[in-house]
Every structure is written in C-alpha cells, then in structure tokens.
Amino acid sequence: MAKPTNNGDGIFGEPKEKVFDRFYRGHSLSGEVATGHGLGLSIAREIARARNTSAFRWPVD
C-alpha cells in the first residue's frame, strides 16, 4: 500500500474532473498559472491503475 504525502497549497476552485488530466495545470492561490508540467497527478493515476487501485483527491476544507 502506498501512502502519498502532499506538501502543496491544495487545489482550490479548479474543475475537479480535470486535475488528473495529463498536462493540466491549475492556478496558484494568487491566480497565476501553477508551475510544473501538469504530469504528477496523471502519473499517480496511471500507477494506481497498474496496481488495480485508484487515485483520488482529498477535499480541502
């Protein structure tokens, strides 16, 4: 079982169905396009699928 950790700012107001799309980048808290390449969550989803499990996002309160 893998237990990921998250040190990011979270995903606020983004279209939740898109956050696992390859190359999708959300916006930072300041409204600017987030840094990175938009691959992290799509790779996590593919690894989870290969292990017959699922990747999901936890809601931010």
PDB file of N, CA and C in Angstrom:
ATOM      1  N   MET A   1       0.837  -1.168   0.000  1.00  0.00           N
ATOM      2  CA  MET A   1       0.000   0.000   0.000  1.00  0.00           C
ATOM      3  C   MET A   1       0.886   1.236   0.000  1.00  0.00           C
ATOM      4  N   ALA A   2       0.579   2.157  -0.865  1.00  0.00           N
ATOM      5  CA  ALA A   2       1.316   3.418  -0.932  1.00  0.00           C
ATOM      6  C   ALA A   2       0.552   4.479  -0.168  1.00  0.00           C
ATOM      7  N   LYS A   3       1.267   5.292   0.570  1.00  0.00           N
ATOM      8  CA  LYS A   3       0.640   6.388   1.291  1.00  0.00           C
ATOM      9  C   LYS A   3       1.336   7.680   0.870  1.00  0.00           C
ATOM     10  N   PRO A   4       0.749   8.397  -0.082  1.00  0.00           N
ATOM     11  CA  PRO A   4       1.385   9.616  -0.577  1.00  0.00           C
ATOM     12  C   PRO A   4       1.313  10.741   0.442  1.00  0.00           C
ATOM     13  N   THR A   5       2.226  11.657   0.302  1.00  0.00           N
ATOM     14  CA  THR A   5       2.181  12.873   1.108  1.00  0.00           C
ATOM     15  C   THR A   5       2.012  14.052   0.178  1.00  0.00           C
ATOM     16  N   ASN A   6       1.521  15.127   0.707  1.00  0.00           N
ATOM     17  CA  ASN A   6       1.269  16.316  -0.093  1.00  0.00           C
ATOM     18  C   ASN A   6       1.804  17.528   0.642  1.00  0.00           C
ATOM     19  N   ASN A   7       2.669  18.256  -0.016  1.00  0.00           N
ATOM     20  CA  ASN A   7       3.195  19.490   0.550  1.00  0.00           C
ATOM     21  C   ASN A   7       2.742  20.705  -0.234  1.00  0.00           C
ATOM     22  N   GLY A   8       1.793  20.513  -1.132  1.00  0.00           N
ATOM     23  CA  GLY A   8       1.327  21.600  -1.987  1.00  0.00           C
ATOM     24  C   GLY A   8       0.316  22.496  -1.296  1.00  0.00           C
ATOM     25  N   ASP A   9      -0.072  23.542  -1.997  1.00  0.00           N
ATOM     26  CA  ASP A   9      -1.043  24.501  -1.478  1.00  0.00           C
ATOM     27  C   ASP A   9      -2.473  23.992  -1.562  1.00  0.00           C
ATOM     28  N   GLY A  10      -2.698  22.933  -2.311  1.00  0.00           N
ATOM     29  CA  GLY A  10      -4.048  22.419  -2.478  1.00  0.00           C
ATOM     30  C   GLY A  10      -4.622  22.835  -3.820  1.00  0.00           C
ATOM     31  N   ILE A  11      -5.794  22.332  -4.105  1.00  0.00           N
ATOM     32  CA  ILE A  11      -6.469  22.617  -5.369  1.00  0.00           C
ATOM     33  C   ILE A  11      -7.749  23.356  -5.012  1.00  0.00           C
ATOM     34  N   PHE A  12      -7.788  24.627  -5.293  1.00  0.00           N
ATOM     35  CA  PHE A  12      -8.917  25.458  -4.918  1.00  0.00           C
ATOM     36  C   PHE A  12      -9.657  25.934  -6.155  1.00  0.00           C
ATOM     37  N   GLY A  13     -10.939  25.640  -6.217  1.00  0.00           N
ATOM     38  CA  GLY A  13     -11.773  26.164  -7.284  1.00  0.00           C
ATOM     39  C   GLY A  13     -11.478  25.617  -8.669  1.00  0.00           C
ATOM     40  N   GLU A  14     -10.660  24.597  -8.765  1.00  0.00           N
ATOM     41  CA  GLU A  14     -10.330  24.027 -10.074  1.00  0.00           C
ATOM     42  C   GLU A  14     -11.400  23.028 -10.472  1.00  0.00           C
ATOM     43  N   PRO A  15     -11.598  22.825 -11.768  1.00  0.00           N
ATOM     44  CA  PRO A  15     -12.532  21.786 -12.210  1.00  0.00           C
ATOM     45  C   PRO A  15     -12.026  20.415 -11.751  1.00  0.00           C
ATOM     46  N   LYS A  16     -12.717  19.819 -10.816  1.00  0.00           N
ATOM     47  CA  LYS A  16     -12.223  18.598 -10.183  1.00  0.00           C
ATOM     48  C   LYS A  16     -12.048  17.438 -11.143  1.00  0.00           C
ATOM     49  N   GLU A  17     -12.817  17.400 -12.216  1.00  0.00           N
ATOM     50  CA  GLU A  17     -12.687  16.298 -13.172  1.00  0.00           C
ATOM     51  C   GLU A  17     -11.438  16.433 -14.034  1.00  0.00           C
ATOM     52  N   LYS A  18     -10.781  17.592 -14.022  1.00  0.00           N
ATOM     53  CA  LYS A  18      -9.609  17.808 -14.868  1.00  0.00           C
ATOM     54  C   LYS A  18      -8.276  17.619 -14.159  1.00  0.00           C
ATOM     55  N   VAL A  19      -8.253  17.580 -12.844  1.00  0.00           N
ATOM     56  CA  VAL A  19      -6.971  17.599 -12.132  1.00  0.00           C
ATOM     57  C   VAL A  19      -6.096  16.383 -12.407  1.00  0.00           C
ATOM     58  N   PHE A  20      -6.673  15.278 -12.895  1.00  0.00           N
ATOM     59  CA  PHE A  20      -5.883  14.103 -13.232  1.00  0.00           C
ATOM     60  C   PHE A  20      -5.540  14.042 -14.716  1.00  0.00           C
ATOM     61  N   ASP A  21      -5.970  15.023 -15.509  1.00  0.00           N
ATOM     62  CA  ASP A  21      -5.658  15.045 -16.945  1.00  0.00           C
ATOM     63  C   ASP A  21      -4.180  15.347 -17.165  1.00  0.00           C
ATOM     64  N   ARG A  22      -3.578  14.655 -18.115  1.00  0.00           N
ATOM     65  CA  ARG A  22      -2.174  14.878 -18.446  1.00  0.00           C
ATOM     66  C   ARG A  22      -1.984  16.311 -18.943  1.00  0.00           C
ATOM     67  N   PHE A  23      -0.985  16.974 -18.447  1.00  0.00           N
ATOM     68  CA  PHE A  23      -0.584  18.340 -18.783  1.00  0.00           C
ATOM     69  C   PHE A  23      -1.539  19.411 -18.261  1.00  0.00           C
ATOM     70  N   TYR A  24      -2.525  19.045 -17.451  1.00  0.00           N
ATOM     71  CA  TYR A  24      -3.408  20.057 -16.867  1.00  0.00           C
ATOM     72  C   TYR A  24      -2.679  20.754 -15.728  1.00  0.00           C
ATOM     73  N   ARG A  25      -2.671  22.069 -15.758  1.00  0.00           N
ATOM     74  CA  ARG A  25      -2.081  22.855 -14.673  1.00  0.00           C
ATOM     75  C   ARG A  25      -3.135  23.813 -14.158  1.00  0.00           C
ATOM     76  N   GLY A  26      -3.325  23.810 -12.883  1.00  0.00           N
ATOM     77  CA  GLY A  26      -4.296  24.701 -12.271  1.00  0.00           C
ATOM     78  C   GLY A  26      -3.697  26.081 -12.063  1.00  0.00           C
ATOM     79  N   HIS A  27      -4.300  26.811 -11.174  1.00  0.00           N
ATOM     80  CA  HIS A  27      -3.834  28.157 -10.854  1.00  0.00           C
ATOM     81  C   HIS A  27      -3.371  28.199  -9.404  1.00  0.00           C
ATOM     82  N   SER A  28      -2.397  29.044  -9.141  1.00  0.00           N
ATOM     83  CA  SER A  28      -1.906  29.206  -7.779  1.00  0.00           C
ATOM     84  C   SER A  28      -2.900  30.057  -6.996  1.00  0.00           C
ATOM     85  N   LEU A  29      -2.661  30.187  -5.715  1.00  0.00           N
ATOM     86  CA  LEU A  29      -3.544  30.997  -4.886  1.00  0.00           C
ATOM     87  C   LEU A  29      -3.597  32.445  -5.343  1.00  0.00           C
ATOM     88  N   SER A  30      -2.526  32.929  -5.975  1.00  0.00           N
ATOM     89  CA  SER A  30      -2.505  34.310  -6.455  1.00  0.00           C
ATOM     90  C   SER A  30      -3.200  34.457  -7.798  1.00  0.00           C
ATOM     91  N   GLY A  31      -3.666  33.334  -8.382  1.00  0.00           N
ATOM     92  CA  GLY A  31      -4.367  33.391  -9.659  1.00  0.00           C
ATOM     93  C   GLY A  31      -3.485  33.132 -10.862  1.00  0.00           C
ATOM     94  N   GLU A  32      -2.174  33.020 -10.648  1.00  0.00           N
ATOM     95  CA  GLU A  32      -1.262  32.745 -11.754  1.00  0.00           C
ATOM     96  C   GLU A  32      -1.293  31.259 -12.090  1.00  0.00           C
ATOM     97  N   VAL A  33      -0.919  30.919 -13.325  1.00  0.00           N
ATOM     98  CA  VAL A  33      -0.840  29.510 -13.706  1.00  0.00           C
ATOM     99  C   VAL A  33       0.228  28.848 -12.852  1.00  0.00           C
ATOM    100  N   ALA A  34      -0.103  27.697 -12.300  1.00  0.00           N
ATOM    101  CA  ALA A  34       0.817  26.985 -11.418  1.00  0.00           C
ATOM    102  C   ALA A  34       2.066  26.542 -12.176  1.00  0.00           C
ATOM    103  N   THR A  35       3.158  26.427 -11.451  1.00  0.00           N
ATOM    104  CA  THR A  35       4.395  25.939 -12.055  1.00  0.00           C
ATOM    105  C   THR A  35       4.313  24.433 -12.234  1.00  0.00           C
ATOM    106  N   GLY A  36       5.219  23.880 -12.980  1.00  0.00           N
ATOM    107  CA  GLY A  36       5.256  22.443 -13.214  1.00  0.00           C
ATOM    108  C   GLY A  36       4.808  22.115 -14.627  1.00  0.00           C
ATOM    109  N   HIS A  37       4.685  20.821 -14.872  1.00  0.00           N
ATOM    110  CA  HIS A  37       4.346  20.358 -16.219  1.00  0.00           C
ATOM    111  C   HIS A  37       2.969  19.718 -16.302  1.00  0.00           C
ATOM    112  N   GLY A  38       2.283  19.602 -15.179  1.00  0.00           N
ATOM    113  CA  GLY A  38       0.954  19.019 -15.196  1.00  0.00           C
ATOM    114  C   GLY A  38       0.946  17.516 -15.367  1.00  0.00           C
ATOM    115  N   LEU A  39       1.993  16.852 -14.906  1.00  0.00           N
ATOM    116  CA  LEU A  39       2.083  15.404 -15.079  1.00  0.00           C
ATOM    117  C   LEU A  39       1.921  14.612 -13.781  1.00  0.00           C
ATOM    118  N   GLY A  40       2.156  15.218 -12.648  1.00  0.00           N
ATOM    119  CA  GLY A  40       2.199  14.485 -11.384  1.00  0.00           C
ATOM    120  C   GLY A  40       0.968  13.657 -11.083  1.00  0.00           C
ATOM    121  N   LEU A  41      -0.217  14.272 -11.107  1.00  0.00           N
ATOM    122  CA  LEU A  41      -1.426  13.529 -10.769  1.00  0.00           C
ATOM    123  C   LEU A  41      -1.810  12.532 -11.846  1.00  0.00           C
ATOM    124  N   SER A  42      -1.501  12.827 -13.109  1.00  0.00           N
ATOM    125  CA  SER A  42      -1.820  11.849 -14.159  1.00  0.00           C
ATOM    126  C   SER A  42      -0.920  10.618 -14.032  1.00  0.00           C
ATOM    127  N   ILE A  43       0.342  10.820 -13.649  1.00  0.00           N
ATOM    128  CA  ILE A  43       1.246   9.685 -13.424  1.00  0.00           C
ATOM    129  C   ILE A  43       0.781   8.885 -12.210  1.00  0.00           C
ATOM    130  N   ALA A  44       0.382   9.570 -11.149  1.00  0.00           N
ATOM    131  CA  ALA A  44      -0.118   8.878  -9.956  1.00  0.00           C
ATOM    132  C   ALA A  44      -1.338   8.029 -10.293  1.00  0.00           C
ATOM    133  N   ARG A  45      -2.215   8.554 -11.130  1.00  0.00           N
ATOM    134  CA  ARG A  45      -3.404   7.791 -11.528  1.00  0.00           C
ATOM    135  C   ARG A  45      -3.017   6.540 -12.310  1.00  0.00           C
ATOM    136  N   GLU A  46      -2.059   6.668 -13.234  1.00  0.00           N
ATOM    137  CA  GLU A  46      -1.637   5.507 -14.027  1.00  0.00           C
ATOM    138  C   GLU A  46      -0.954   4.449 -13.166  1.00  0.00           C
ATOM    139  N   ILE A  47      -0.153   4.874 -12.205  1.00  0.00           N
ATOM    140  CA  ILE A  47       0.472   3.915 -11.285  1.00  0.00           C
ATOM    141  C   ILE A  47      -0.604   3.196 -10.479  1.00  0.00           C
ATOM    142  N   ALA A  48      -1.585   3.953  -9.995  1.00  0.00           N
ATOM    143  CA  ALA A  48      -2.674   3.344  -9.230  1.00  0.00           C
ATOM    144  C   ALA A  48      -3.445   2.344 -10.081  1.00  0.00           C
ATOM    145  N   ARG A  49      -3.744   2.691 -11.324  1.00  0.00           N
ATOM    146  CA  ARG A  49      -4.464   1.774 -12.214  1.00  0.00           C
ATOM    147  C   ARG A  49      -3.659   0.497 -12.458  1.00  0.00           C
ATOM    148  N   ALA A  50      -2.350   0.636 -12.627  1.00  0.00           N
ATOM    149  CA  ALA A  50      -1.498  -0.531 -12.857  1.00  0.00           C
ATOM    150  C   ALA A  50      -1.490  -1.464 -11.645  1.00  0.00           C
ATOM    151  N   ARG A  51      -1.755  -0.903 -10.481  1.00  0.00           N
ATOM    152  CA  ARG A  51      -1.794  -1.696  -9.245  1.00  0.00           C
ATOM    153  C   ARG A  51      -3.216  -2.102  -8.872  1.00  0.00           C
ATOM    154  N   ASN A  52      -4.146  -1.926  -9.808  1.00  0.00           N
ATOM    155  CA  ASN A  52      -5.559  -2.274  -9.595  1.00  0.00           C
ATOM    156  C   ASN A  52      -6.174  -1.556  -8.401  1.00  0.00           C
ATOM    157  N   THR A  53      -5.871  -0.282  -8.287  1.00  0.00           N
ATOM    158  CA  THR A  53      -6.470   0.557  -7.252  1.00  0.00           C
ATOM    159  C   THR A  53      -6.839   1.879  -7.908  1.00  0.00           C
ATOM    160  N   SER A  54      -7.077   2.905  -7.145  1.00  0.00           N
ATOM    161  CA  SER A  54      -7.443   4.182  -7.751  1.00  0.00           C
ATOM    162  C   SER A  54      -6.713   5.320  -7.061  1.00  0.00           C
ATOM    163  N   ALA A  55      -6.578   6.395  -7.780  1.00  0.00           N
ATOM    164  CA  ALA A  55      -6.020   7.629  -7.228  1.00  0.00           C
ATOM    165  C   ALA A  55      -7.190   8.583  -7.066  1.00  0.00           C
ATOM    166  N   PHE A  56      -7.209   9.296  -5.994  1.00  0.00           N
ATOM    167  CA  PHE A  56      -8.283  10.262  -5.801  1.00  0.00           C
ATOM    168  C   PHE A  56      -7.740  11.448  -5.045  1.00  0.00           C
ATOM    169  N   ARG A  57      -8.500  12.513  -5.054  1.00  0.00           N
ATOM    170  CA  ARG A  57      -8.085  13.714  -4.347  1.00  0.00           C
ATOM    171  C   ARG A  57      -8.920  13.861  -3.088  1.00  0.00           C
ATOM    172  N   TRP A  58      -8.283  14.318  -2.038  1.00  0.00           N
ATOM    173  CA  TRP A  58      -8.993  14.591  -0.802  1.00  0.00           C
ATOM    174  C   TRP A  58      -9.497  16.016  -0.849  1.00  0.00           C
ATOM    175  N   PRO A  59     -10.703  16.262  -0.378  1.00  0.00           N
ATOM    176  CA  PRO A  59     -11.215  17.637  -0.374  1.00  0.00           C
ATOM    177  C   PRO A  59     -10.427  18.513   0.596  1.00  0.00           C
ATOM    178  N   VAL A  60     -10.307  19.768   0.255  1.00  0.00           N
ATOM    179  CA  VAL A  60      -9.640  20.740   1.119  1.00  0.00           C
ATOM    180  C   VAL A  60     -10.716  21.539   1.826  1.00  0.00           C
ATOM    181  N   ASP A  61     -10.663  21.563   3.139  1.00  0.00           N
ATOM    182  CA  ASP A  61     -11.671  22.313   3.905  1.00  0.00           C
ATOM    183  C   ASP A  61     -11.223  23.726   4.136  1.00  0.00           C
TER     184      ASP A  61
END
